[in-house]
PDB file of C-alpha atoms in Angstrom:
ATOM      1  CA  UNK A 142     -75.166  36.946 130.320  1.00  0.00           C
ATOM      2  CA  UNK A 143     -72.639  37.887 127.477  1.00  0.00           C
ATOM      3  CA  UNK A 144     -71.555  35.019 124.955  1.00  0.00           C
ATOM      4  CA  UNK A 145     -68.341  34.203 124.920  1.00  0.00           C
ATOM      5  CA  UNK A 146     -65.789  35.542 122.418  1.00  0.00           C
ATOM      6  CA  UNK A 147     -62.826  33.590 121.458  1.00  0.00           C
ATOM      7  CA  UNK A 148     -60.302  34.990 118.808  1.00  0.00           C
ATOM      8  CA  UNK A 149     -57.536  33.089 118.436  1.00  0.00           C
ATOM      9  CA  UNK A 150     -54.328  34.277 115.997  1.00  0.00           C
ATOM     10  CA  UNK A 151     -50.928  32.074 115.912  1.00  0.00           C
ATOM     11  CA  UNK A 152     -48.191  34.559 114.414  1.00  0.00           C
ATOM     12  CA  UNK A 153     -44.579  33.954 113.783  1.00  0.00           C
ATOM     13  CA  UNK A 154     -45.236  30.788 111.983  1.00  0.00           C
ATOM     14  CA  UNK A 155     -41.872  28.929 110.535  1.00  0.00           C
ATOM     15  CA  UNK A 156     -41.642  25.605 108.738  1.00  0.00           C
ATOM     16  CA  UNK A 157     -37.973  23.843 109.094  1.00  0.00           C
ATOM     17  CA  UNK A 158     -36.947  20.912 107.988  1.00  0.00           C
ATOM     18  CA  UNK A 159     -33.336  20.853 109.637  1.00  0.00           C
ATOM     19  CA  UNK A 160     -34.497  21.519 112.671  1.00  0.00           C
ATOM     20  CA  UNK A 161     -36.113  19.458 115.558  1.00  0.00           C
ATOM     21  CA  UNK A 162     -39.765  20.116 115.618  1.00  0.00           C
ATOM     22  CA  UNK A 163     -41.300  21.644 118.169  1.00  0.00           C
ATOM     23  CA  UNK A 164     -44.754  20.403 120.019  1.00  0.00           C
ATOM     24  CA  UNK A 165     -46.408  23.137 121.213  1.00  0.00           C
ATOM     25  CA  UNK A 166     -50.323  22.703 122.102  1.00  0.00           C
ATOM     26  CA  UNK A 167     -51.927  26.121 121.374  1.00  0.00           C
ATOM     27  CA  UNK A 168     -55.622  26.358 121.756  1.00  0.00           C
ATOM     28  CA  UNK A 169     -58.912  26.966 123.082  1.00  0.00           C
ATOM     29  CA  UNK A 170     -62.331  25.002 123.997  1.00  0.00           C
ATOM     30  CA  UNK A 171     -65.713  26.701 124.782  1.00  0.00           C
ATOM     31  CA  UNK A 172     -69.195  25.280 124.426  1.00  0.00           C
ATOM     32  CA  UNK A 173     -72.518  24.606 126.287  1.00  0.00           C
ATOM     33  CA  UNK A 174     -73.387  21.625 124.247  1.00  0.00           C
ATOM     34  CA  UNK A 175     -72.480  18.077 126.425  1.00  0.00           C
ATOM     35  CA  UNK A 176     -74.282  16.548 128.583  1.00  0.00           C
ATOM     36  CA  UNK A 177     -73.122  13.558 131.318  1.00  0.00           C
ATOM     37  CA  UNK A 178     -74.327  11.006 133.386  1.00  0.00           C
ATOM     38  CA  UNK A 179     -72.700   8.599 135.350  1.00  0.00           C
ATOM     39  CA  UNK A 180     -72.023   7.106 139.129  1.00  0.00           C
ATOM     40  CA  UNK A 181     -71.055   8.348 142.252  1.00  0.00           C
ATOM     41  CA  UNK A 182     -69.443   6.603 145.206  1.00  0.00           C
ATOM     42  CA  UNK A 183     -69.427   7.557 148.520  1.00  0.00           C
ATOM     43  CA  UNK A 184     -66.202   6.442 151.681  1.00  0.00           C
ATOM     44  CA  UNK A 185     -65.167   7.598 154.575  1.00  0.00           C
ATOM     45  CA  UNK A 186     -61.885   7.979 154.218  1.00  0.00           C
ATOM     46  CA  UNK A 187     -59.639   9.584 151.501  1.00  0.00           C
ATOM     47  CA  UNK A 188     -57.507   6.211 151.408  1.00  0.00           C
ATOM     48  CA  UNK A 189     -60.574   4.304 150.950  1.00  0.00           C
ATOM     49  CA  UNK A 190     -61.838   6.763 147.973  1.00  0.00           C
ATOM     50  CA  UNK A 191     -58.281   6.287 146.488  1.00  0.00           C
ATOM     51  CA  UNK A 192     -58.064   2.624 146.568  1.00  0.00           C
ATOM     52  CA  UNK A 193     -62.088   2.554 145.732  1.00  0.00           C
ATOM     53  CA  UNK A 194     -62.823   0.219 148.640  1.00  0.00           C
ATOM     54  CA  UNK A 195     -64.940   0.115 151.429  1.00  0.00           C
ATOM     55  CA  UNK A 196     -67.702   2.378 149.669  1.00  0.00           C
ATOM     56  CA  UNK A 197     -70.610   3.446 151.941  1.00  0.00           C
ATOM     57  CA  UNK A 198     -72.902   4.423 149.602  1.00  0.00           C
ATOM     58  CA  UNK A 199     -73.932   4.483 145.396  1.00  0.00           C
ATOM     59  CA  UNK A 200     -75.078   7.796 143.935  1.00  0.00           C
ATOM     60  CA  UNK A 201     -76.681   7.456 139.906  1.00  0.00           C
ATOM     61  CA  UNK A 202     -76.742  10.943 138.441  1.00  0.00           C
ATOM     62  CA  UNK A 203     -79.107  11.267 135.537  1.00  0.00           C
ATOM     63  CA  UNK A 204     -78.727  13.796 132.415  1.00  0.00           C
ATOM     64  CA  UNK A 205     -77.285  16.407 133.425  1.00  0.00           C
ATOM     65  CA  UNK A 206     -75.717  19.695 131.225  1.00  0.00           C
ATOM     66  CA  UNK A 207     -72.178  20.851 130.681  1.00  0.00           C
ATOM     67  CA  UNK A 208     -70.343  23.670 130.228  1.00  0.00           C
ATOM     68  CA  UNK A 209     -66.919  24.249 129.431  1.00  0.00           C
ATOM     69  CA  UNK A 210     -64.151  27.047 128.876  1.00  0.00           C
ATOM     70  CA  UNK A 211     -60.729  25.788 129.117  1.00  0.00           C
ATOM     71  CA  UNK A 212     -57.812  27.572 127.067  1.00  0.00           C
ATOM     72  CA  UNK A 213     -54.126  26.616 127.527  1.00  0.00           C
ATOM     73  CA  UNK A 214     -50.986  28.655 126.408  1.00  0.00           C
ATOM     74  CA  UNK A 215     -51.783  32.013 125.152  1.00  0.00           C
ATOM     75  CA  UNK A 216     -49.173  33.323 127.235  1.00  0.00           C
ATOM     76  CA  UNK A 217     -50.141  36.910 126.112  1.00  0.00           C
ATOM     77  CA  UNK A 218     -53.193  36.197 128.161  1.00  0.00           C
ATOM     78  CA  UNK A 219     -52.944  37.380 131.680  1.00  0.00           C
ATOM     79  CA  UNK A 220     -55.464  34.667 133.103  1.00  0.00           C
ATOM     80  CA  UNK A 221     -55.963  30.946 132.278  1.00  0.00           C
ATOM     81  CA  UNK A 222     -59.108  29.722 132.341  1.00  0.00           C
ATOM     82  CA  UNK A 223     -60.434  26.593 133.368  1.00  0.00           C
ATOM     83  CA  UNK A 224     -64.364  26.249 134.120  1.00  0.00           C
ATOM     84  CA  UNK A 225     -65.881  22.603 134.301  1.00  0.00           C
ATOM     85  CA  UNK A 226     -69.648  22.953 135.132  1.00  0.00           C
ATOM     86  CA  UNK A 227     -73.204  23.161 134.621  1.00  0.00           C
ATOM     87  CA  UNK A 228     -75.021  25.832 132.649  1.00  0.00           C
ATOM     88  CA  UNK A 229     -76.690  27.065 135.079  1.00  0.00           C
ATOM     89  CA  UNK A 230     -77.730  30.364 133.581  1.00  0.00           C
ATOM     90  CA  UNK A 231     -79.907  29.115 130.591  1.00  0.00           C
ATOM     91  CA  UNK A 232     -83.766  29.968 131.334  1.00  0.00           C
ATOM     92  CA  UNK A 233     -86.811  29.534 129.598  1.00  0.00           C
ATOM     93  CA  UNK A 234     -88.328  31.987 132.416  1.00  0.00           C
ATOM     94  CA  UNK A 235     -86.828  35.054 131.786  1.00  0.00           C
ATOM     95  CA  UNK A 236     -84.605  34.738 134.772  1.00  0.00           C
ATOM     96  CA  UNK A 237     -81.008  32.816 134.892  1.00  0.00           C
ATOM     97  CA  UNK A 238     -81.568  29.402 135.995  1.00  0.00           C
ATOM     98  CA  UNK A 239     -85.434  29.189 136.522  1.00  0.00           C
ATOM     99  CA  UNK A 240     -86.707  26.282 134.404  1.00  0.00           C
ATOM    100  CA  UNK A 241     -83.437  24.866 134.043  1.00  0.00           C
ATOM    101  CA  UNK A 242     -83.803  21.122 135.016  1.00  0.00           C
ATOM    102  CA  UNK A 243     -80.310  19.686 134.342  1.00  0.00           C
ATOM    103  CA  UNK A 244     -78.474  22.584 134.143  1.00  0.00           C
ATOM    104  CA  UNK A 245     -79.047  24.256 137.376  1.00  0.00           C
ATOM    105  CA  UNK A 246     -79.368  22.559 141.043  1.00  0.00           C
ATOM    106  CA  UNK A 247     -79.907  19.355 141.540  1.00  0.00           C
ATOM    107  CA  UNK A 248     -77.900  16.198 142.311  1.00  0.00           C
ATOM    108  CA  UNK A 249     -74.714  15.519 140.050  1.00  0.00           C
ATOM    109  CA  UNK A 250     -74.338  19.748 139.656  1.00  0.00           C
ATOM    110  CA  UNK A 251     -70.437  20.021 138.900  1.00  0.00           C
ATOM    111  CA  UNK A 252     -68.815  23.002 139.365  1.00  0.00           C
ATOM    112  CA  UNK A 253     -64.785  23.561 138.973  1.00  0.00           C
ATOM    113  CA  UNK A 254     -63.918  27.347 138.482  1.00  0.00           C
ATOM    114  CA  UNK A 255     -59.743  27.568 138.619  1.00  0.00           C
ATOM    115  CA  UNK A 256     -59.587  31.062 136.725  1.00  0.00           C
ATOM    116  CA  UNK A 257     -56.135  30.717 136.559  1.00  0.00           C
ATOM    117  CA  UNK A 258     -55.521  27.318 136.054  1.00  0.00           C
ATOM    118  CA  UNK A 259     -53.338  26.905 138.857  1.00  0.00           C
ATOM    119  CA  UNK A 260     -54.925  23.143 139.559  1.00  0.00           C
ATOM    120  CA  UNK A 261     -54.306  22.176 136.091  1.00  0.00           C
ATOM    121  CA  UNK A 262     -51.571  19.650 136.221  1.00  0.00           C
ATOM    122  CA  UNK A 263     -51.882  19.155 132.086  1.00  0.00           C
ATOM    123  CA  UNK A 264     -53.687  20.321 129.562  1.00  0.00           C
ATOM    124  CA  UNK A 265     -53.985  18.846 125.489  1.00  0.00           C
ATOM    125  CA  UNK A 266     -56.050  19.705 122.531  1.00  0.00           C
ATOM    126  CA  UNK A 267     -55.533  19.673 118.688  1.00  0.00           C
ATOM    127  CA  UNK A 268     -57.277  19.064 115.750  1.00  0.00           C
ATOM    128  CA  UNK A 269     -57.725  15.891 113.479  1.00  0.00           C
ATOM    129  CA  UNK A 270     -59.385  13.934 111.000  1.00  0.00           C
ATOM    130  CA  UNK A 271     -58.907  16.530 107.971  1.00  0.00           C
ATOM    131  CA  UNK A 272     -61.879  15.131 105.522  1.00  0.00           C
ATOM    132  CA  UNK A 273     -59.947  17.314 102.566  1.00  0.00           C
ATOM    133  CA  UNK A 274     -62.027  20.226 103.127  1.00  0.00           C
ATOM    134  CA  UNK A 275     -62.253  20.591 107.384  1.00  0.00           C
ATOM    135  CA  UNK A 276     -60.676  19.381 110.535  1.00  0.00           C
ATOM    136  CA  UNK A 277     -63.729  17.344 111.658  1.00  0.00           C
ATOM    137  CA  UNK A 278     -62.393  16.010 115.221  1.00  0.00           C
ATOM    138  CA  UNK A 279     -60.898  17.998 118.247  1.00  0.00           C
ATOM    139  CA  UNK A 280     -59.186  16.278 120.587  1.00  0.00           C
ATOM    140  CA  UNK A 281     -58.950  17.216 124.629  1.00  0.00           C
ATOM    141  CA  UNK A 282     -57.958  16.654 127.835  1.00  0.00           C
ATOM    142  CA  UNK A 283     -57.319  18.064 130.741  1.00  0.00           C
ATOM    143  CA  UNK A 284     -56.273  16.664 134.460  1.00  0.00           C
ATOM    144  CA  UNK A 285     -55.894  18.532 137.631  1.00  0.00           C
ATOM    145  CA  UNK A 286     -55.322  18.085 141.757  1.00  0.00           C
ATOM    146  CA  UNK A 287     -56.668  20.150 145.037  1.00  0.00           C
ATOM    147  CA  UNK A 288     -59.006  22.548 143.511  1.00  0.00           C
ATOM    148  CA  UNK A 289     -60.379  24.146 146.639  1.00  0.00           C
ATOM    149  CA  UNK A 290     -63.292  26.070 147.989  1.00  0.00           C
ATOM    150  CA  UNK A 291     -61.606  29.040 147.027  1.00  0.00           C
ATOM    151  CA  UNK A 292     -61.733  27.766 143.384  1.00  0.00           C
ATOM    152  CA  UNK A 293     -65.094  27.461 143.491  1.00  0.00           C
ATOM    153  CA  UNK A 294     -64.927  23.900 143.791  1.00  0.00           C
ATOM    154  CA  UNK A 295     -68.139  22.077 144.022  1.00  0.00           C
ATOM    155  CA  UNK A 296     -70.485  18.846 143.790  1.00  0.00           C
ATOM    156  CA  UNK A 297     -74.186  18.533 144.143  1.00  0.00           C
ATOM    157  CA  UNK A 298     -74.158  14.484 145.566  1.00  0.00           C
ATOM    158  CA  UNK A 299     -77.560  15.023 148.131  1.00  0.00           C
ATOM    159  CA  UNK A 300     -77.597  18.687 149.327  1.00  0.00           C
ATOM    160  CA  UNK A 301     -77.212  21.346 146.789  1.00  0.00           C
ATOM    161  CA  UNK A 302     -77.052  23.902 149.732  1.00  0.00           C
ATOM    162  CA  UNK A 303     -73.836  22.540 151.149  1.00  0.00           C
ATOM    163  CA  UNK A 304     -71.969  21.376 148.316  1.00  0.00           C
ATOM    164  CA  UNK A 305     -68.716  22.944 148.716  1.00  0.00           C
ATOM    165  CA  UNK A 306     -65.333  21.021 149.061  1.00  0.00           C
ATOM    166  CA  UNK A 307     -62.154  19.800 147.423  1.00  0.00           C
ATOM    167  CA  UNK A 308     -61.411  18.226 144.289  1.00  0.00           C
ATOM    168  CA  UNK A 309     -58.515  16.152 145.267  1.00  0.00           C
ATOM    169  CA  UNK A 310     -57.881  14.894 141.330  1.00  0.00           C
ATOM    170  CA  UNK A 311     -59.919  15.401 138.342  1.00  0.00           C
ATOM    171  CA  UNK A 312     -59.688  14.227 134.690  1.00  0.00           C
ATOM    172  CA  UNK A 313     -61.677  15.207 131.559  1.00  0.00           C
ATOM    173  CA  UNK A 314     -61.266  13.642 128.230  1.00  0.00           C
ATOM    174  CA  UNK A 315     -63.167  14.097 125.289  1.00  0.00           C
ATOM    175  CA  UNK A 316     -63.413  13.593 121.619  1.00  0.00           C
ATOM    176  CA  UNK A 317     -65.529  16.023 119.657  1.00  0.00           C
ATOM    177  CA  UNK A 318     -67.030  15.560 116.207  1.00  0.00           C
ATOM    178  CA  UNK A 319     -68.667  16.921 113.133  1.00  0.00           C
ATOM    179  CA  UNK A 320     -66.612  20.074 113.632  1.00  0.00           C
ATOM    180  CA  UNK A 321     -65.883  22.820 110.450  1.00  0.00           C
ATOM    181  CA  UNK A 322     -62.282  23.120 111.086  1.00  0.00           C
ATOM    182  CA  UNK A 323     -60.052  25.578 108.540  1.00  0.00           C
ATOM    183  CA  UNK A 324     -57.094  27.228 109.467  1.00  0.00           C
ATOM    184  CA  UNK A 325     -56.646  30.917 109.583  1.00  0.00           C
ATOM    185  CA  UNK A 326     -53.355  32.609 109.913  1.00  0.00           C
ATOM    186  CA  UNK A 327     -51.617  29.255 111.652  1.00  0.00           C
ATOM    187  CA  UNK A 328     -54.436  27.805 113.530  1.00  0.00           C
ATOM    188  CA  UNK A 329     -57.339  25.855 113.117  1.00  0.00           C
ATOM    189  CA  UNK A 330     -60.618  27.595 114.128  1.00  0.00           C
ATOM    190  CA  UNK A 331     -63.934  25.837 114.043  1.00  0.00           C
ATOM    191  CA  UNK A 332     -67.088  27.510 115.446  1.00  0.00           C
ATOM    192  CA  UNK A 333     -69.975  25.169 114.215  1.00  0.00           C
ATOM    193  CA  UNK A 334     -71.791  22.929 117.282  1.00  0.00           C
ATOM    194  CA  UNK A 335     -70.332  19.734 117.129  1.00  0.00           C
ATOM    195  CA  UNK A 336     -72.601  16.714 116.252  1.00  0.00           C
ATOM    196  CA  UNK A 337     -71.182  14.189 118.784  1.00  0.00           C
ATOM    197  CA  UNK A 338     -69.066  13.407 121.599  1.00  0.00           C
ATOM    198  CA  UNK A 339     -67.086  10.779 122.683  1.00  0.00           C
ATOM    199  CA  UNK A 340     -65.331  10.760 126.560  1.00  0.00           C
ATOM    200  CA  UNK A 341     -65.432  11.070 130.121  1.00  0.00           C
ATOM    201  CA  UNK A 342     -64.643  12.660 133.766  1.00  0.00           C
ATOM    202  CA  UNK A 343     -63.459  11.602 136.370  1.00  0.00           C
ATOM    203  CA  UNK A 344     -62.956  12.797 139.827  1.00  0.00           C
ATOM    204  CA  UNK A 345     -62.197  12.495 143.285  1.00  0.00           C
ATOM    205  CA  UNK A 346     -64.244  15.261 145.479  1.00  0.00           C
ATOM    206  CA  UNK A 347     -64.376  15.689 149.133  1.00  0.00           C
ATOM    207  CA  UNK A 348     -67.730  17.911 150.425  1.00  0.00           C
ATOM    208  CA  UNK A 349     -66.249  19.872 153.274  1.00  0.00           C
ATOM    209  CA  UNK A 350     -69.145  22.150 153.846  1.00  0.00           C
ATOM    210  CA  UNK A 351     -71.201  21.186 157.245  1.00  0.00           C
ATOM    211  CA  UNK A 352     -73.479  24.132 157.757  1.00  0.00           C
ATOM    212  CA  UNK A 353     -76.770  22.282 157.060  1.00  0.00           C
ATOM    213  CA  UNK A 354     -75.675  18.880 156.382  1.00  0.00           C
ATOM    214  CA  UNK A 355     -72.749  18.162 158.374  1.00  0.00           C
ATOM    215  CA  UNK A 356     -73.719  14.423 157.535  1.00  0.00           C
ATOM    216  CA  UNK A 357     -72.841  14.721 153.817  1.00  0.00           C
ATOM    217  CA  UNK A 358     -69.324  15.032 154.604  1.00  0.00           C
ATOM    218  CA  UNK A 359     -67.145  12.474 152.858  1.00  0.00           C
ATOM    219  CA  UNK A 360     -65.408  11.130 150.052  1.00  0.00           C
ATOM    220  CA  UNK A 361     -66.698  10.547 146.329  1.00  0.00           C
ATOM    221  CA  UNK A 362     -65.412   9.148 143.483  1.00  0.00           C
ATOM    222  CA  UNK A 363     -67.309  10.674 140.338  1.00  0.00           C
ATOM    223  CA  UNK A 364     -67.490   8.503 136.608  1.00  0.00           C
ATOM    224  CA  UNK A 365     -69.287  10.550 134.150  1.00  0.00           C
ATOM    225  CA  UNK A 366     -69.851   9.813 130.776  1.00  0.00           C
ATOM    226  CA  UNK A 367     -70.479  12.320 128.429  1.00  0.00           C
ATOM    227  CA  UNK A 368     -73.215  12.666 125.378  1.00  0.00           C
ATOM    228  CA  UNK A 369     -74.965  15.022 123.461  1.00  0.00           C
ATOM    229  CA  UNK A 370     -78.180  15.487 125.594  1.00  0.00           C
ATOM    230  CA  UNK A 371     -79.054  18.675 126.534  1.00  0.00           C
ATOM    231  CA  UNK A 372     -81.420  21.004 127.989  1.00  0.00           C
ATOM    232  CA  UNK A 373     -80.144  24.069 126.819  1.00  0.00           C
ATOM    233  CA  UNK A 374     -80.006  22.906 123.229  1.00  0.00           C
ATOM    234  CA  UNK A 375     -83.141  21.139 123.393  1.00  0.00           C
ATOM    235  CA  UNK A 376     -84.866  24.637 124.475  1.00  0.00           C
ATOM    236  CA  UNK A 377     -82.602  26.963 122.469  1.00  0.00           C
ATOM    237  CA  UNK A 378     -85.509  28.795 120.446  1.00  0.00           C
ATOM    238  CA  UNK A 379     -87.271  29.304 123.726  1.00  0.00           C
ATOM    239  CA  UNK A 380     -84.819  30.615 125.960  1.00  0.00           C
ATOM    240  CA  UNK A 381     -84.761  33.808 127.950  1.00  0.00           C
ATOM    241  CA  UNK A 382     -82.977  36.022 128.244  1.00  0.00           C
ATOM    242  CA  UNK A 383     -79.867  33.987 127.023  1.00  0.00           C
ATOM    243  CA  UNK A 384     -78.920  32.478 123.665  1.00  0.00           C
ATOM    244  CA  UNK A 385     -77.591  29.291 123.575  1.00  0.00           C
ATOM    245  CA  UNK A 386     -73.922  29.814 123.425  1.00  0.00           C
ATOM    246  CA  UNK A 387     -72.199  28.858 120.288  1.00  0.00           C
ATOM    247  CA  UNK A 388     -69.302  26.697 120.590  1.00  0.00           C
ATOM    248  CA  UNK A 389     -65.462  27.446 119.636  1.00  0.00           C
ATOM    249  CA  UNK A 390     -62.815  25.624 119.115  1.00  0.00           C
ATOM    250  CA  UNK A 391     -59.162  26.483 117.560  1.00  0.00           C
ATOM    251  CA  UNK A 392     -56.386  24.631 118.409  1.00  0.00           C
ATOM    252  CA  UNK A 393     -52.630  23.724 116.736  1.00  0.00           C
ATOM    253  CA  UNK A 394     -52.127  20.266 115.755  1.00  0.00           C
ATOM    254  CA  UNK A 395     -48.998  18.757 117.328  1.00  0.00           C
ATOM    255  CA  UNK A 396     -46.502  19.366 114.593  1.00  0.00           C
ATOM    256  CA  UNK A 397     -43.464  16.961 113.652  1.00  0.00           C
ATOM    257  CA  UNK A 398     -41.504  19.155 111.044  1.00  0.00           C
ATOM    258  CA  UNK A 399     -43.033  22.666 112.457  1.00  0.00           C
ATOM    259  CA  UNK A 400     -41.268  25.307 114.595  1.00  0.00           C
ATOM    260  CA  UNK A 401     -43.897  27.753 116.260  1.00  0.00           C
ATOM    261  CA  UNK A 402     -41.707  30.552 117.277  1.00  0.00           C
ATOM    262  CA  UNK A 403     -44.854  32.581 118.386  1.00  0.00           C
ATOM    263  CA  UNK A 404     -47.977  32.859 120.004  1.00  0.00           C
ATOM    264  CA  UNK A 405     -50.857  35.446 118.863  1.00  0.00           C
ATOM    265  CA  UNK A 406     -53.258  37.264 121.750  1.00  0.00           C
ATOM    266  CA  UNK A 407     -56.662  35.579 123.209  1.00  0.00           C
ATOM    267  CA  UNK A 408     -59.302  38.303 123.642  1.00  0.00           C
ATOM    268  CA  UNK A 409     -62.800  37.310 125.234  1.00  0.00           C
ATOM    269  CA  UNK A 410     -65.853  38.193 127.658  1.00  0.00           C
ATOM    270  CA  UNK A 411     -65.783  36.393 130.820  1.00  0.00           C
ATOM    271  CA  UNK A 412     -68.785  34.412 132.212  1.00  0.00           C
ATOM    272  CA  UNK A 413     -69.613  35.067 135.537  1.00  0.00           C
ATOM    273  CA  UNK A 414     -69.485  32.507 138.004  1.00  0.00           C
ATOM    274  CA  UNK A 415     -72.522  31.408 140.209  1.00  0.00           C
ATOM    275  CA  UNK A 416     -72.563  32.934 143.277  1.00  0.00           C
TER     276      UNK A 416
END
């Protein structure tokens, strides 16, 4: 398992005050650290799921870990990334996965794997709170529609076997805090673990696979809240044969009176997906 490598550079920066500013969002979010919980609900039909009536059955998923890499407008980047899931890897066993309890399988397992962000339907993060030495906050969202099988789209509700399907509409949102943010060359960078977390996801899944459990099929409507409980963290000086991933952040602030006329490169080590 390699760690991730984000290095982020903004270039071309220009300051004008005659000129209407320009908001560009210019960033980058990876870390292991969150954890959720939350409620699922189960209907029949997608109208039903929409309108959040008519629910068949209530789902509680306990702690469970998160992952995420997410980075948004480094156009000299041929992919865009856009993983939402559970650390599966992280072992205390010497083998990727075994002894991971909320990482791994198991019900409320989220997995959303749009390499290119083609389900992405927005996308913001920036910096704030500047304590007059760091940016100590980072701001983010993202939303997204009909991330498919093909996207690796999944949801562990009773079956972890047969957990495949369609996110019809998805929404993270999350405050970060206790960052070390400076800025370097145009951007702010922070790669301390953050010390809290404030925000949520939401979802609307269908589970389309029927090869074992043709009786899962159905509608859910996901509500997780996220914290800072985590498996992976809890048993960093113990696990094998991965270190707990570091977390990065960089990202521009919206600017009112700044022009960014250019954006630097992205350069990093992909994680592989679970097969």
């Amino acid at each position: 398992m390699r760690k991730l490598i984000i290095t982020c550079a903004l270039i071309s920066f220009f300051m004008t005050l005659a000129s209407p500013a320009i908001a560009v969002t210019a960033g980058a979010i990876s870390t292991d650290r969150f954890g959720y919980t939350g409620t699922v609900m189960r209907y029949d039909t997608l109208a039903d799921a929409q309108a959040q009536t008519n629910s068949t059955d209530t789902v509680t998923i306990s702690n469970r870990d998160l992952a995420l890499y997410i980075v948004n407008d480094y156009e000299a980047y041929d992919d865009n990334y856009n993983i939402i899931m559970g650390s599966w890897w992280y072992s205390t066993e010497g083998s990727a996965g075994y002894g991971n309890t909320r990482g791994n399988t198991g019900v409320g397992f989220m997995q959303i794997y749009d390499d290119d962000g083609s389900t992405d339907t927005s996308v913001s993060m920036e910096f704030d709170n500047w304590d007059g030495t760091y940016w100590t906050e980072f701001n983010f969202s993202v939303t997204g529609e009909n991330t498919t099988v093909d996207d690796t789209g999944r949801f562990s509700v009773y079956d972890n076997t047969n957990d495949g399907g369609i996110w019809h509409e998805y929404n993270l949102s999350l405050t970060a805090s206790g960052l070390e943010g400076v800025e370097n060359s145009g951007i702010i960078e922070a790669f301390n673990h953050p010390t809290g977390v404030n925000g949520s996801f939401t979802g609307l899944f269908q589970l389309t696979e029927n090869q074992t459990s043709p009786a899962n099929q159905g509608f859910y409507t996901i509500e997780l809240t996220l914290d800072m409980t985590n498996w992976a963290w809890d048993n960093r000086d113990d696990l094998d044969p991965y270190e707990f991933s570091d977390s990065y952040f960089a990202a521009v602030p919206e600017p009112t009176t700044i022009a960014l006329l250019g954006l630097g490169s992205l350069t990093l080590l992909r994680r592989k997906r679970k097969a």
